[in-house]
Coordinates of C-alpha atoms in Angstrom, one line a residue:
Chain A
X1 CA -50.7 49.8 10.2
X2 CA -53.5 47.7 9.9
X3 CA -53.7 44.5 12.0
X4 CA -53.1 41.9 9.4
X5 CA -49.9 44.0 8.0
X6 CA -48.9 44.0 11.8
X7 CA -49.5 40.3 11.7
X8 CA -46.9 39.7 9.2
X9 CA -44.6 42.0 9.8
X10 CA -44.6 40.2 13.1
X11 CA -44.2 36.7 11.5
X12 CA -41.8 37.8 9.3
X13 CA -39.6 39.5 12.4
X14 CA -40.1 35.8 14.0
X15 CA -38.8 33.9 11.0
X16 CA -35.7 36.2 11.0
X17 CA -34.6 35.6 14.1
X18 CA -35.4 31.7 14.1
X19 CA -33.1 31.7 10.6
X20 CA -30.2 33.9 12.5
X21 CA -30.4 31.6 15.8
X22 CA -30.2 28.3 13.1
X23 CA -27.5 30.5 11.4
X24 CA -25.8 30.9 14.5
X25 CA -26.0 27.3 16.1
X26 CA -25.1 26.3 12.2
X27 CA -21.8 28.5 12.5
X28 CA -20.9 26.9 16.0
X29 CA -21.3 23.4 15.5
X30 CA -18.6 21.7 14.1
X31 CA -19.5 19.2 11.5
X32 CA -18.7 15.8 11.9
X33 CA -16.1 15.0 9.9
X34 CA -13.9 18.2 11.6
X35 CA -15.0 16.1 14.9
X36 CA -13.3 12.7 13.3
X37 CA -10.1 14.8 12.8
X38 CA -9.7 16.8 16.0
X39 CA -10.0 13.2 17.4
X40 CA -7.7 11.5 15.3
X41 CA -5.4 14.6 16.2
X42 CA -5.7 13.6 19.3
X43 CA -4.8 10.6 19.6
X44 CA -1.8 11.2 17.5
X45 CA -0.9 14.1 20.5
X46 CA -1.2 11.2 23.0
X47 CA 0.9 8.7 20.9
X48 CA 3.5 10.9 20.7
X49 CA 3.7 11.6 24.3
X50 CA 3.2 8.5 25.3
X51 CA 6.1 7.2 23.4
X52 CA 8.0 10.4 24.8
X53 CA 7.3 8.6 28.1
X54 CA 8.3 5.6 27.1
X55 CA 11.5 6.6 25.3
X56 CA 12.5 8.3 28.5
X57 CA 12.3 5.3 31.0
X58 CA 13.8 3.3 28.6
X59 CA 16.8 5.2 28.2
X60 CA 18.0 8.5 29.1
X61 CA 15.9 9.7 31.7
X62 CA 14.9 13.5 31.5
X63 CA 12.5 14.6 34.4
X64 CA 11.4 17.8 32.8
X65 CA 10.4 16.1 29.7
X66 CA 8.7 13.3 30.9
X67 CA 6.6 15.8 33.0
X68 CA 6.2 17.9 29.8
X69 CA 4.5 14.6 28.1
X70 CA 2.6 13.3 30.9
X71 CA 0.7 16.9 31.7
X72 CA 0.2 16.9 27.9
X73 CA -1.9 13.4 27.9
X74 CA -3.7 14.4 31.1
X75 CA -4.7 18.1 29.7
X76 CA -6.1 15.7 27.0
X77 CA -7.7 13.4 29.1
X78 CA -9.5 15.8 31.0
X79 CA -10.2 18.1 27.8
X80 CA -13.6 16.5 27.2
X81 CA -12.9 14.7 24.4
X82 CA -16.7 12.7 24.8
X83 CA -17.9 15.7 22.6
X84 CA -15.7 14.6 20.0
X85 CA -18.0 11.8 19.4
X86 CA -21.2 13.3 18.7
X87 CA -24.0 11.6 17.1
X88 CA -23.3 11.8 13.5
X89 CA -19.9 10.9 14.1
X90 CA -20.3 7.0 14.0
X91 CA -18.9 7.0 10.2
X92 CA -16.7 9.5 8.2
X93 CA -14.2 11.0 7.1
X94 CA -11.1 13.2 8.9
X95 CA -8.2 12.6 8.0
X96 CA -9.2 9.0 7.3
X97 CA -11.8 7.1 7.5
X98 CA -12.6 6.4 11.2
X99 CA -11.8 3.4 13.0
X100 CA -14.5 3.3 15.4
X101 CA -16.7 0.1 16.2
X102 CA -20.2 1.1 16.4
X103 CA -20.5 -0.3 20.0
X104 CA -18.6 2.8 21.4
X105 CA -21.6 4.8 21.1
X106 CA -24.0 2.1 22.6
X107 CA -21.9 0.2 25.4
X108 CA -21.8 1.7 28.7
X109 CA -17.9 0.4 28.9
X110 CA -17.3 2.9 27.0
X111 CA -17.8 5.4 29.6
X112 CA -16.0 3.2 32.3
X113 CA -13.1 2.7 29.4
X114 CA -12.4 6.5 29.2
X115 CA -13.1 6.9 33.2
X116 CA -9.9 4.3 33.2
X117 CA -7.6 6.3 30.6
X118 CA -8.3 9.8 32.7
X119 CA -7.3 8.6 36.1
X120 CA -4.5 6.6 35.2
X121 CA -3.6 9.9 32.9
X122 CA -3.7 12.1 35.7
X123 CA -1.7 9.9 38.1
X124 CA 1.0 9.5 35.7
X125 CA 1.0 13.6 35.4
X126 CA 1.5 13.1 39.2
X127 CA 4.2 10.6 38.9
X128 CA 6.1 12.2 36.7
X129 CA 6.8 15.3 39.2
X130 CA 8.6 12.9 41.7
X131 CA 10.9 11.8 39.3
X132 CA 11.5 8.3 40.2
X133 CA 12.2 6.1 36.8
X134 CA 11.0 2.8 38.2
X135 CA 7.2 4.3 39.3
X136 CA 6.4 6.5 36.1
X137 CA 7.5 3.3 33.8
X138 CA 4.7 1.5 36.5
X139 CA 2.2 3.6 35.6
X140 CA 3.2 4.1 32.1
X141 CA 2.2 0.5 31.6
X142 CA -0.8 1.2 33.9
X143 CA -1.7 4.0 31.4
X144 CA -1.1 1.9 28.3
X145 CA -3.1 -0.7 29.6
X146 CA -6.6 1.4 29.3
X147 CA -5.7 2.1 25.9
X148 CA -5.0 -1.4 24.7
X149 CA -8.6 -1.9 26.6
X150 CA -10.1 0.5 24.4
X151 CA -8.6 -0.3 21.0
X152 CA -9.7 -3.9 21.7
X153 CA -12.9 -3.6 22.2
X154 CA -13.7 -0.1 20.4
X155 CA -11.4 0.2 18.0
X156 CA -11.3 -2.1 14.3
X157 CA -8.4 -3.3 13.3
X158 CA -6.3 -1.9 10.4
Chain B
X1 CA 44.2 -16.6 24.0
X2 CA 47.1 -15.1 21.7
X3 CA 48.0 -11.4 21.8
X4 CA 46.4 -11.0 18.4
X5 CA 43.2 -12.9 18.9
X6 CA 42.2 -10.8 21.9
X7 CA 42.5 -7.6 19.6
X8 CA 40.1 -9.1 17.2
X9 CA 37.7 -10.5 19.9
X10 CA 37.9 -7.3 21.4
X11 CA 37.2 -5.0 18.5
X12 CA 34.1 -7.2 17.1
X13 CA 32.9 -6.8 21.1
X14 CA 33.4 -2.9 20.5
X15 CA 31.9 -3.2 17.1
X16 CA 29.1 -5.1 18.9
X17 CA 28.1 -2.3 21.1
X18 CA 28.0 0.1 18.4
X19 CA 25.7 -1.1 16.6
X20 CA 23.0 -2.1 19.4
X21 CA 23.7 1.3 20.3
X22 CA 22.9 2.7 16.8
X23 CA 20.1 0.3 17.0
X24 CA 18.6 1.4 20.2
X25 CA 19.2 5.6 18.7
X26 CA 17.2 4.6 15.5
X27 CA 14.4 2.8 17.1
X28 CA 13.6 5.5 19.4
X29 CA 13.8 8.3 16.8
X30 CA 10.6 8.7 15.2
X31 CA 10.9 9.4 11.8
X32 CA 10.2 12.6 9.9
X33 CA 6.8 12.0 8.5
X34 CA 5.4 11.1 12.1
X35 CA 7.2 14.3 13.3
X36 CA 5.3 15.8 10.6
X37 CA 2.2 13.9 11.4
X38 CA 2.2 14.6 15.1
X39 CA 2.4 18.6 14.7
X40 CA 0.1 18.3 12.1
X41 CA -2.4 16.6 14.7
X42 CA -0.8 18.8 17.5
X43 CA -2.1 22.0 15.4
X44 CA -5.3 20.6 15.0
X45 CA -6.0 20.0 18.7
X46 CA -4.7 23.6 19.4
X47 CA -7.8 25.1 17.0
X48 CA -10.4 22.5 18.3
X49 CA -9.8 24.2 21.6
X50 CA -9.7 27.7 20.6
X51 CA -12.6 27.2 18.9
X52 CA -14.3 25.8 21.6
X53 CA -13.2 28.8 23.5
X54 CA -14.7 31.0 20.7
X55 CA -18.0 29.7 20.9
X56 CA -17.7 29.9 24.7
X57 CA -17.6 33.6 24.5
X58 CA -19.6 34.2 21.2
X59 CA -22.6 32.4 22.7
X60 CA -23.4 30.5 25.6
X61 CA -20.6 30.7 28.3
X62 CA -19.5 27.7 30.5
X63 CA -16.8 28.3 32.5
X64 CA -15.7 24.8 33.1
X65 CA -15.6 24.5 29.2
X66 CA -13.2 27.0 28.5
X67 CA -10.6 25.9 31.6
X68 CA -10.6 22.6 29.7
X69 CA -9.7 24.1 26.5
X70 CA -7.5 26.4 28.0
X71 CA -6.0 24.2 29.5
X72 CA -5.5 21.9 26.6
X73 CA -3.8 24.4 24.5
X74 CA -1.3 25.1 27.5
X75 CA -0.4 22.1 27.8
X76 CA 0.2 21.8 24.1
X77 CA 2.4 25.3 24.1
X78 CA 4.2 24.3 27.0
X79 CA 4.6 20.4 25.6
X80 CA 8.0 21.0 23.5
X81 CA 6.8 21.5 19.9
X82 CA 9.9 22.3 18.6
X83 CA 10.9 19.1 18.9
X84 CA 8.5 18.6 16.3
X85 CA 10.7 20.4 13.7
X86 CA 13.6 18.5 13.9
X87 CA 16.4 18.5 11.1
X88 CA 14.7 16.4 8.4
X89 CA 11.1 17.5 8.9
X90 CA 11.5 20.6 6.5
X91 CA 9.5 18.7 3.9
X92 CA 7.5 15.8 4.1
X93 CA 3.7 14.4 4.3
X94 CA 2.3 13.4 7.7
X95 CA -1.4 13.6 7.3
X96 CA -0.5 15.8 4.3
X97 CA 1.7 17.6 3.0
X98 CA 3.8 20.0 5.6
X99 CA 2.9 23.8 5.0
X100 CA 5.6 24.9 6.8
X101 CA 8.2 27.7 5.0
X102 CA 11.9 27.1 5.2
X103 CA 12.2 30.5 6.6
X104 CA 11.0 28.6 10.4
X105 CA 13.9 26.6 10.5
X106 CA 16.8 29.1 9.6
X107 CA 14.6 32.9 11.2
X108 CA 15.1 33.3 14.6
X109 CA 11.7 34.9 14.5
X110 CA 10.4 31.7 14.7
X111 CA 11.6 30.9 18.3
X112 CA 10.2 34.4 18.9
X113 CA 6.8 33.5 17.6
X114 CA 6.8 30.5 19.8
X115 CA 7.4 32.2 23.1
X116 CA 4.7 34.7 22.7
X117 CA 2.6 31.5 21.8
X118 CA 3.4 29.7 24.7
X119 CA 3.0 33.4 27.0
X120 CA -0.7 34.1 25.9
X121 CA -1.6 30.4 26.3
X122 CA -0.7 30.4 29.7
X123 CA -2.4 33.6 30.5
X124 CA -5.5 32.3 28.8
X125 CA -5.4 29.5 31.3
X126 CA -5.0 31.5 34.3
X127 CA -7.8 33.6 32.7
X128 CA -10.6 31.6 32.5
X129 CA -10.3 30.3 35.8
X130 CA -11.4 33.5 36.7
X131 CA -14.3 33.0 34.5
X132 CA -14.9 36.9 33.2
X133 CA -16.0 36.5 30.1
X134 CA -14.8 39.9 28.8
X135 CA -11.5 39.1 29.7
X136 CA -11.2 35.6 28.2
X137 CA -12.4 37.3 24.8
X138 CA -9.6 39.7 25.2
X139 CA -6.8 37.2 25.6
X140 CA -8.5 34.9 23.1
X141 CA -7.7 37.5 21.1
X142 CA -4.0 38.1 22.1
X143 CA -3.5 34.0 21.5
X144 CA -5.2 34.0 17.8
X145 CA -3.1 37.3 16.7
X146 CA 0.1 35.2 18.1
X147 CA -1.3 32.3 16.0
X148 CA -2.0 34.5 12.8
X149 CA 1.8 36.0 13.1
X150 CA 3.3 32.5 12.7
X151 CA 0.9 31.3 10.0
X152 CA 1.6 34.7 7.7
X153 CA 5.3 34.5 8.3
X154 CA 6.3 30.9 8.3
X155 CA 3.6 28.8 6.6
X156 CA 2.6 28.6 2.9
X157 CA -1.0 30.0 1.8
X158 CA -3.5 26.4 0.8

């Protein structure tokens, strides 16, 4: 082989593994409208466990269910969901069009908003394996609280 | 009071307390298209996190990744999905239409399906905290084949 052919051959081996590695990263990352609906998706999750919660301390109390619904919300709250908001994801489409206030990517409350929402998440997972009505409705409202605080200031209105 | 009068204050007091209590029963059941809704999302969250999980031990592995997500879909097997399919949800639109065959709700396959679900989700999450990444592909695989049994028998093709 002379040394140009071996000179292209060689850029030619270098392109076809720079296109499989794009190929590959391509393949991985999710785009950002499947982002907007695995986090719609999980809110919804939370919703309904929350109100699981809720419909448990305010009427017939079922330990094992409450604890069900409060490891559920924690697992979520400690699942990473920050990656769900990649850049690209600041407009779109899921499973509707996203709700999210620009400021979420840009304000460092946002950070200190979901810091609030995991602890309180993982206390009320703690909570919930004592049992006692009176201190998981507590921090129920202790939970709710840090959503409301988010909604409010990240979240437009319907 | 007269003998009479006390019957009909009585029974309008009874009648009373029926209704509150029919009251209370309806406004804590959520209605079928947020059933629907909810395992829709739930579903969703479920193959955010098996992907992740994927991608984990296609390509670059982090082990802290894949507990989150392991965990995540744990939780979510071990949350009480069936209470997702209540009587009522058979058909209906949450985010969309439900794909779900009427087989699920009569086969006791179904219940079947679920509990090996719920088995190889919680061995994935006791697997990755060992962090072997041959391992964690193996019972990835075991989880999606549990997944791909329920979807051919009990949910329509798109």
């Amino acid at each position: 082989m002379n040394k140009r052919l071996k000179h292209t051959v060689a850029a030619v081996l270098a392109l076809g593994t720079l296109v499989a590695t794009a190929t590959a990263v391509a393949q991985q990352a999710p785009k950002p409208e499947q982002l907007i609906k695995w986090r719609q998706s999980a809110y919804q999750v939370i919703a309904w466990n929350t109100g699981r919660v809720k419909a448990n301390v305010d009427g017939q109390y079922n330990k094992e269910d409450v604890i069900k619904a409060a490891n559920t919300i924690a697992a979520l709250a400690n699942a990473g969901m920050g990656s769900l908001y990649a850049p690209g994801t600041e407009t779109g489409k899921g499973w509707k069009e996203t709700a999210v206030k620009p400021e979420l990517f840009t304000d460092k409350k946002a950070g200190e908003a979901a810091a609030a929402f995991n602890k309180e998440a993982n206390e009320l997972a703690k909570v919930a394996v004592g049992g006692d009505v009176v201190a998981v409705k507590a921090q129920l409202g202790k939970l709710q609280a840090t959503c409301k605080g988010c909604h409010d200031d990240f979240r437009k209105k319907d």
